[in-house]
PDB file of C-alpha atoms in Angstrom:
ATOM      1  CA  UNK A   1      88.594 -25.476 -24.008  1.00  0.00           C
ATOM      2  CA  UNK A   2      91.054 -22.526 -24.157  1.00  0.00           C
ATOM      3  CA  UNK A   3      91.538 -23.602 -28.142  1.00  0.00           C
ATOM      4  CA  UNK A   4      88.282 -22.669 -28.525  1.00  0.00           C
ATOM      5  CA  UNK A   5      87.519 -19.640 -26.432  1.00  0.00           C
ATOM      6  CA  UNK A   6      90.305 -17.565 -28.714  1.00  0.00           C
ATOM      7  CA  UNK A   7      88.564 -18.443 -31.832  1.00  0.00           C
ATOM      8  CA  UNK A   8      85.608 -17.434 -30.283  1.00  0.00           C
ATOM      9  CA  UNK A   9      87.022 -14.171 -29.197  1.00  0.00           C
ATOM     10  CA  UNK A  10      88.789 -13.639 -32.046  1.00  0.00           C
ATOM     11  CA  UNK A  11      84.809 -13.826 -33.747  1.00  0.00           C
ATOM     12  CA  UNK A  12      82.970 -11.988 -31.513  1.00  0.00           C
ATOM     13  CA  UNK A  13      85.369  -9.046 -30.802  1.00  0.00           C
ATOM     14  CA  UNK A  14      84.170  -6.895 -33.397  1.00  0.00           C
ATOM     15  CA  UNK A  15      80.506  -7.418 -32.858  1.00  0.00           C
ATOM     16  CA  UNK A  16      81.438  -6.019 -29.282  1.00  0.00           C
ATOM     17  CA  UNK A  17      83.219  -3.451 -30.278  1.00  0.00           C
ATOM     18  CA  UNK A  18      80.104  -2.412 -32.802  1.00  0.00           C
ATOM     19  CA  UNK A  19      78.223  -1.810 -29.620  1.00  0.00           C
ATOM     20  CA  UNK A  20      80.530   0.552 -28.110  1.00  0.00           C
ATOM     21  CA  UNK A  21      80.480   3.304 -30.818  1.00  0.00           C
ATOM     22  CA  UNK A  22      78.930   6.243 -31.386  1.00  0.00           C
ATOM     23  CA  UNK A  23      75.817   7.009 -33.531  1.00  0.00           C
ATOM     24  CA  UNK A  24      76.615   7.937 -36.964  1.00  0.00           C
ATOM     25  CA  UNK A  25      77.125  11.940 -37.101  1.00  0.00           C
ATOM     26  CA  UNK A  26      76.974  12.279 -33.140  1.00  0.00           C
ATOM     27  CA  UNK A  27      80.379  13.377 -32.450  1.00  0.00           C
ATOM     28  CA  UNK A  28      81.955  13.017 -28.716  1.00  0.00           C
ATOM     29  CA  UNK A  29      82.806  16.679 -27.007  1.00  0.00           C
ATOM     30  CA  UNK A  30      86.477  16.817 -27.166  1.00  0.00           C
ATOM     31  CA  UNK A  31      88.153  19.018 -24.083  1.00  0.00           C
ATOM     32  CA  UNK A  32      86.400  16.809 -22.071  1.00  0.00           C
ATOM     33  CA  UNK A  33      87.968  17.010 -18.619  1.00  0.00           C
ATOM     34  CA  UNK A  34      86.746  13.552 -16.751  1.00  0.00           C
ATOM     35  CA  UNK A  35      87.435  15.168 -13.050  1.00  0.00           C
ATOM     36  CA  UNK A  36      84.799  17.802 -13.632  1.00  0.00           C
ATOM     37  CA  UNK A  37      82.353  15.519 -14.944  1.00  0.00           C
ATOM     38  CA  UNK A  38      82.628  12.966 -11.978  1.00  0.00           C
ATOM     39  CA  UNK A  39      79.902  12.939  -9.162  1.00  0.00           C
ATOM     40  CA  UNK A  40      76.420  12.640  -9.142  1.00  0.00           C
ATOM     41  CA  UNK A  41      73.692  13.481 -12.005  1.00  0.00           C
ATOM     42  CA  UNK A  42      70.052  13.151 -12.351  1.00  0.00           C
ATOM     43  CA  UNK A  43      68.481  12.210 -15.284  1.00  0.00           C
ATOM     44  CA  UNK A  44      66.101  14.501 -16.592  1.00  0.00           C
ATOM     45  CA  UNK A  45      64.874  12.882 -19.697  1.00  0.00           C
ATOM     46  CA  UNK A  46      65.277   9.687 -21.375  1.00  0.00           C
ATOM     47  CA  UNK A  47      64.429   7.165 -24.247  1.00  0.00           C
ATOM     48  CA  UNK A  48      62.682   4.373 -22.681  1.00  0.00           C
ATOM     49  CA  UNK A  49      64.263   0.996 -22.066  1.00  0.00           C
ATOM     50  CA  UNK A  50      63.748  -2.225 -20.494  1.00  0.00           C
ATOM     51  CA  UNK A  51      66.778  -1.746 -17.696  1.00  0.00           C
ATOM     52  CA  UNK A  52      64.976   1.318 -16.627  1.00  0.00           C
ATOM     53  CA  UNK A  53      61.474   0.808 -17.378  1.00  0.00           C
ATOM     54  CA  UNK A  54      59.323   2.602 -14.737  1.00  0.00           C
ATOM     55  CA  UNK A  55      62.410   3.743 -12.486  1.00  0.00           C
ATOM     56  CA  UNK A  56      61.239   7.422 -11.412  1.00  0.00           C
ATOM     57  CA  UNK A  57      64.118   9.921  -9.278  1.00  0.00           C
ATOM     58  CA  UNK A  58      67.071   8.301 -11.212  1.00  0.00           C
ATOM     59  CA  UNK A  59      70.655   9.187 -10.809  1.00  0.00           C
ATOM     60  CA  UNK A  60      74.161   8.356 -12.130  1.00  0.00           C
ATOM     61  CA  UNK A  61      77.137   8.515  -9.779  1.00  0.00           C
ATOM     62  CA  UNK A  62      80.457   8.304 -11.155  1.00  0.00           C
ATOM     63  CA  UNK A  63      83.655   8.265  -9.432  1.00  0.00           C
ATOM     64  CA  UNK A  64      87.876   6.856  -9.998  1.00  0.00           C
ATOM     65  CA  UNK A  65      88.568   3.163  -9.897  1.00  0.00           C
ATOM     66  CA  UNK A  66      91.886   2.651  -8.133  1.00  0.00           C
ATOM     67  CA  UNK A  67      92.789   1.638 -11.991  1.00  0.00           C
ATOM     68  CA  UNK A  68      91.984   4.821 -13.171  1.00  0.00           C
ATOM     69  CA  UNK A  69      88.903   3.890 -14.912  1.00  0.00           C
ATOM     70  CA  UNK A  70      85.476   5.153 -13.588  1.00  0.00           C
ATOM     71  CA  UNK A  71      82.966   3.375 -11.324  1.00  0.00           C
ATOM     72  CA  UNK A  72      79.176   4.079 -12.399  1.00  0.00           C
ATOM     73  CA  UNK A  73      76.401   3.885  -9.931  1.00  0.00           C
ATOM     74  CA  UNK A  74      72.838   4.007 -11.606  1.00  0.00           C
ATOM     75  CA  UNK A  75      70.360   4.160  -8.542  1.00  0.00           C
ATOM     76  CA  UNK A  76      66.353   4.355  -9.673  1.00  0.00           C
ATOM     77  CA  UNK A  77      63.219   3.898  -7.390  1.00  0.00           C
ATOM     78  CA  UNK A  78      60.948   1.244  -8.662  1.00  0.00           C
ATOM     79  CA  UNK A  79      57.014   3.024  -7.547  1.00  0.00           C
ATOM     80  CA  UNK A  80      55.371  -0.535  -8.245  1.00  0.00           C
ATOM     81  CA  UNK A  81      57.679  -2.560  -5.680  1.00  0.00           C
ATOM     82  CA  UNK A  82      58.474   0.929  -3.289  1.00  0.00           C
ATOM     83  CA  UNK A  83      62.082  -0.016  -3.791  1.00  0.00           C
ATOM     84  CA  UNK A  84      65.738   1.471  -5.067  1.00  0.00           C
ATOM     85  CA  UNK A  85      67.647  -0.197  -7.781  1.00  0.00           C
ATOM     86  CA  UNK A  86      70.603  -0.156  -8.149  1.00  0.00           C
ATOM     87  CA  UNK A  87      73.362  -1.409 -10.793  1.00  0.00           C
ATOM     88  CA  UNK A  88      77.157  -0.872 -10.232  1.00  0.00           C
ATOM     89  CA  UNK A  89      79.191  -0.404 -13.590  1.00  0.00           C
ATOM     90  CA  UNK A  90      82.915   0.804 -14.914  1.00  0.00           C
ATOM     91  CA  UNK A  91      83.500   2.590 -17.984  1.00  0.00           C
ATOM     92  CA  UNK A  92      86.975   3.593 -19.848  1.00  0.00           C
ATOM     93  CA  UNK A  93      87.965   5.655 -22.119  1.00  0.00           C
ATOM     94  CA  UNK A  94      87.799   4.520 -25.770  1.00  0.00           C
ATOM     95  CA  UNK A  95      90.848   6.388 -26.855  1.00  0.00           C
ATOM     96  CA  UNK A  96      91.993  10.196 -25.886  1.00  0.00           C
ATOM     97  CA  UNK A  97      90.216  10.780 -22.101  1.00  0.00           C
ATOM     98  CA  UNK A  98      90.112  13.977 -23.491  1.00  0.00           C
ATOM     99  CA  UNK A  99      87.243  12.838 -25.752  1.00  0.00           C
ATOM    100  CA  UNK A 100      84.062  12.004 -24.503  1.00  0.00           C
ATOM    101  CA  UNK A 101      83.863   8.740 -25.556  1.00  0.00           C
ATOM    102  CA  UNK A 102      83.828   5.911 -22.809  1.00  0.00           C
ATOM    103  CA  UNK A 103      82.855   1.987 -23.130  1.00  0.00           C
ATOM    104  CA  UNK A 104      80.439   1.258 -19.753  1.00  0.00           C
ATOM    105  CA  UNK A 105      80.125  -2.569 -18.637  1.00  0.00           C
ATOM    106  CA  UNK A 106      77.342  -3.652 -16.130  1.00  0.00           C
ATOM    107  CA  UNK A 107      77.572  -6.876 -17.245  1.00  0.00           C
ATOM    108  CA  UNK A 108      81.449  -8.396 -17.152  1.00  0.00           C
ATOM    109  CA  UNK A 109      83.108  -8.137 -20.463  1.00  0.00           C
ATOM    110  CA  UNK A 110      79.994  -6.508 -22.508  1.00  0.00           C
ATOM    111  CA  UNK A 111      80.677  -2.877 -22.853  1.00  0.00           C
ATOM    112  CA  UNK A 112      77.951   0.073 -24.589  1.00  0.00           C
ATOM    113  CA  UNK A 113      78.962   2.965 -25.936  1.00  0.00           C
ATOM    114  CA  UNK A 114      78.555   6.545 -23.764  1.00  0.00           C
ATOM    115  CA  UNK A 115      78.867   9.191 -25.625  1.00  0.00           C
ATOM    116  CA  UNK A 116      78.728  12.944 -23.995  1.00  0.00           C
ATOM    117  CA  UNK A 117      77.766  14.719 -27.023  1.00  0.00           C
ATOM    118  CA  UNK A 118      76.921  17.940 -25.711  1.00  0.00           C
ATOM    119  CA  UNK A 119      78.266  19.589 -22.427  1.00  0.00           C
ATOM    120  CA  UNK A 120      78.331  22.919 -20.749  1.00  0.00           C
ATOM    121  CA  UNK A 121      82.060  23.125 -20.515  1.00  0.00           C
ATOM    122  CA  UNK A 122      81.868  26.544 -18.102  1.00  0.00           C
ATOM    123  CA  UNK A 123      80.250  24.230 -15.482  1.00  0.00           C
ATOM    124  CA  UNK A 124      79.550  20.969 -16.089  1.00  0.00           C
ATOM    125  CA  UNK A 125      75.931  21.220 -14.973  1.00  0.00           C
ATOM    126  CA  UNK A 126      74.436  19.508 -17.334  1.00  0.00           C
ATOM    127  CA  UNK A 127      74.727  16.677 -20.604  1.00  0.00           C
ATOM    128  CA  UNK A 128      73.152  15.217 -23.471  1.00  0.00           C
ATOM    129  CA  UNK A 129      74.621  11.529 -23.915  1.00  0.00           C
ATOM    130  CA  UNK A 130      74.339   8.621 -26.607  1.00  0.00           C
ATOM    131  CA  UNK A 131      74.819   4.989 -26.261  1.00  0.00           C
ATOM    132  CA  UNK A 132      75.799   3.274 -29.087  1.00  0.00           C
ATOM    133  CA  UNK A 133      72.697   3.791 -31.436  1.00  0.00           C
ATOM    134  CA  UNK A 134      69.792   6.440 -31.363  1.00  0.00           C
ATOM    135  CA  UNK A 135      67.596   3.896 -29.357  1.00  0.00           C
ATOM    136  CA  UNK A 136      69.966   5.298 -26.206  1.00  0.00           C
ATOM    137  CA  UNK A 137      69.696   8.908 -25.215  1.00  0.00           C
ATOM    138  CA  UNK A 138      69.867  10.791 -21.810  1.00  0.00           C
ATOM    139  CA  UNK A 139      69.634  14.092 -20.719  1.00  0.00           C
ATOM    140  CA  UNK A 140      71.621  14.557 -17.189  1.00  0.00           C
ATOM    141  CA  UNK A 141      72.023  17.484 -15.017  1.00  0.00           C
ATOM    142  CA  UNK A 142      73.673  18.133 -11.802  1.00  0.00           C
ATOM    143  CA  UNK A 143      70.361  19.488  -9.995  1.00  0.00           C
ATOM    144  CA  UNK A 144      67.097  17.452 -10.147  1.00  0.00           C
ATOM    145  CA  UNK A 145      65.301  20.101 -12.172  1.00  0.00           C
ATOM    146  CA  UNK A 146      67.319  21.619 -15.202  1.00  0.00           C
ATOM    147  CA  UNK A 147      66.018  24.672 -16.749  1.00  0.00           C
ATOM    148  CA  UNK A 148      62.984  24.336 -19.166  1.00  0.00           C
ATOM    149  CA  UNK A 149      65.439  26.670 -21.790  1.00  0.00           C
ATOM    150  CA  UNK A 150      68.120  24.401 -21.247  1.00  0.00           C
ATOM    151  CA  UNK A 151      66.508  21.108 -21.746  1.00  0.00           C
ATOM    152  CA  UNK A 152      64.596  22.104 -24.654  1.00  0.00           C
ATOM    153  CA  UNK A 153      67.190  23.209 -26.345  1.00  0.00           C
ATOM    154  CA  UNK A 154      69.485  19.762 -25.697  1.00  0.00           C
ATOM    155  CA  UNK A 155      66.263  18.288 -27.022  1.00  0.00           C
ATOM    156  CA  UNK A 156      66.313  19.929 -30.186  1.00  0.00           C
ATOM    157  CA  UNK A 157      69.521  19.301 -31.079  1.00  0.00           C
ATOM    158  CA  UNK A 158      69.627  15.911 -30.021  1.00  0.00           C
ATOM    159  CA  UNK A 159      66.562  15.715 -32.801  1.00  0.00           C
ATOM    160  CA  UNK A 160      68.722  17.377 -35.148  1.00  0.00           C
ATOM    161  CA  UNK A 161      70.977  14.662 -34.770  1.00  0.00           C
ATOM    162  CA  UNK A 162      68.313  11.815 -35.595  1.00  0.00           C
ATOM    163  CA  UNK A 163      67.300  10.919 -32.296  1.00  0.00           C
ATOM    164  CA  UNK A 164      63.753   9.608 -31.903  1.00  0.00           C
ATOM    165  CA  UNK A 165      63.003  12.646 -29.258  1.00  0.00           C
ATOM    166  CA  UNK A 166      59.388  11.843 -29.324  1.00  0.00           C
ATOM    167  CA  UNK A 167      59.743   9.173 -26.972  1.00  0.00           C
ATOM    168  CA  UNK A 168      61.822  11.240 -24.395  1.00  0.00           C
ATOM    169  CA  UNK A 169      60.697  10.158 -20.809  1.00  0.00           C
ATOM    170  CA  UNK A 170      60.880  13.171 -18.401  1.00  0.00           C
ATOM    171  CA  UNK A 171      61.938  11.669 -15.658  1.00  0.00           C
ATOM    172  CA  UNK A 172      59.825  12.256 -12.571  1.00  0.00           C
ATOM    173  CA  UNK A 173      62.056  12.830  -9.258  1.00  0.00           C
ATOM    174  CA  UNK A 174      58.654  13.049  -6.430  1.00  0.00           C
ATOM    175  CA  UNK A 175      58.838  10.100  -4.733  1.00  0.00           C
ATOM    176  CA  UNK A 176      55.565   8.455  -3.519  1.00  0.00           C
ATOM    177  CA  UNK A 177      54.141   7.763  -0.170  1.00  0.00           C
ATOM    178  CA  UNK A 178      55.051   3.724   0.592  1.00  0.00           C
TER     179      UNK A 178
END
């Protein structure tokens, strides 16, 4: 068995790693300080996919691994079943931790790209981020509601950038009665 699991490895590591880069021409913020960027964000606005479908009030929570790398808790509230989800993940640094550019796992040794593309470096209060292709694209903040201004503008440029923005979710934080 273990003759054949390097081979297969050996194969499928660079398919892996495809799915950890960036989106052509969306470039990582660099003076990225990983510290400042830990805690808890709510998503404002984002593309649509199956892991998230119909989650309303969402939030990412990110905080040190004893290893150094960084623990991600995505928590959403499912309307249709009345109920939080929750999925526990670690991301690391693809290279300089001074670059935005981390590799998050949820599922063992699959890793996606997450890449903080644009940041307000004076105080970290909010972020556009990419996963590995246009399909992924999230617009976080550190308070529930992030300036109309603000948002539209991270919008914009993440259309600039060739991001199917039409499809942006805005994220709806009211819970309901259950």
């Amino acid at each position: 068995m273990k003759r054949l699991l390097a081979p297969l490895l050996a194969c499928l590591s660079p398919l892996l790693s495809a799915c950890t880069g960036s989106p052509e021409g969306v470039a990582p913020v660099t003076g990225f300080e990983a510290d400042r960027y830990l805690g808890t964000w709510h998503e404002v606005a984002r593309l649509d996919h199956r892991f998230e479908r119909g989650l309303i009030a969402v939030t990412a929570a990110y905080s040190r691994n004893p290893d150094g790398s960084i623990k991600v808790v995505n928590r959403g509230f499912d309307p249709q079943k009345c109920a939080w989800r929750e999925a526990v993940g670690r991301a690391k640094f693809m290279a300089d931790p001074a670059t935005a550019h981390l590799a998050v796992s949820f599922f063992g040794p699959f890793y996606g790209g997450y890449t903080v593309f644009e940041l307000d470096k004076e105080a970290y209060a909010w972020a556009a981020v990419a996963g590995p292709s246009r399909d992924y694209l999230w617009i976080l903040a550190r308070d529930p509601a992030l300036d109309e201004g603000v948002r539209d503008r991270l919008i914009a440029r993440a259309r600039e950038r060739g991001f199917p923005t039409e499809g942006l979710i805005l994220v709806e934080r009211e819970l309901p009665p259950c």
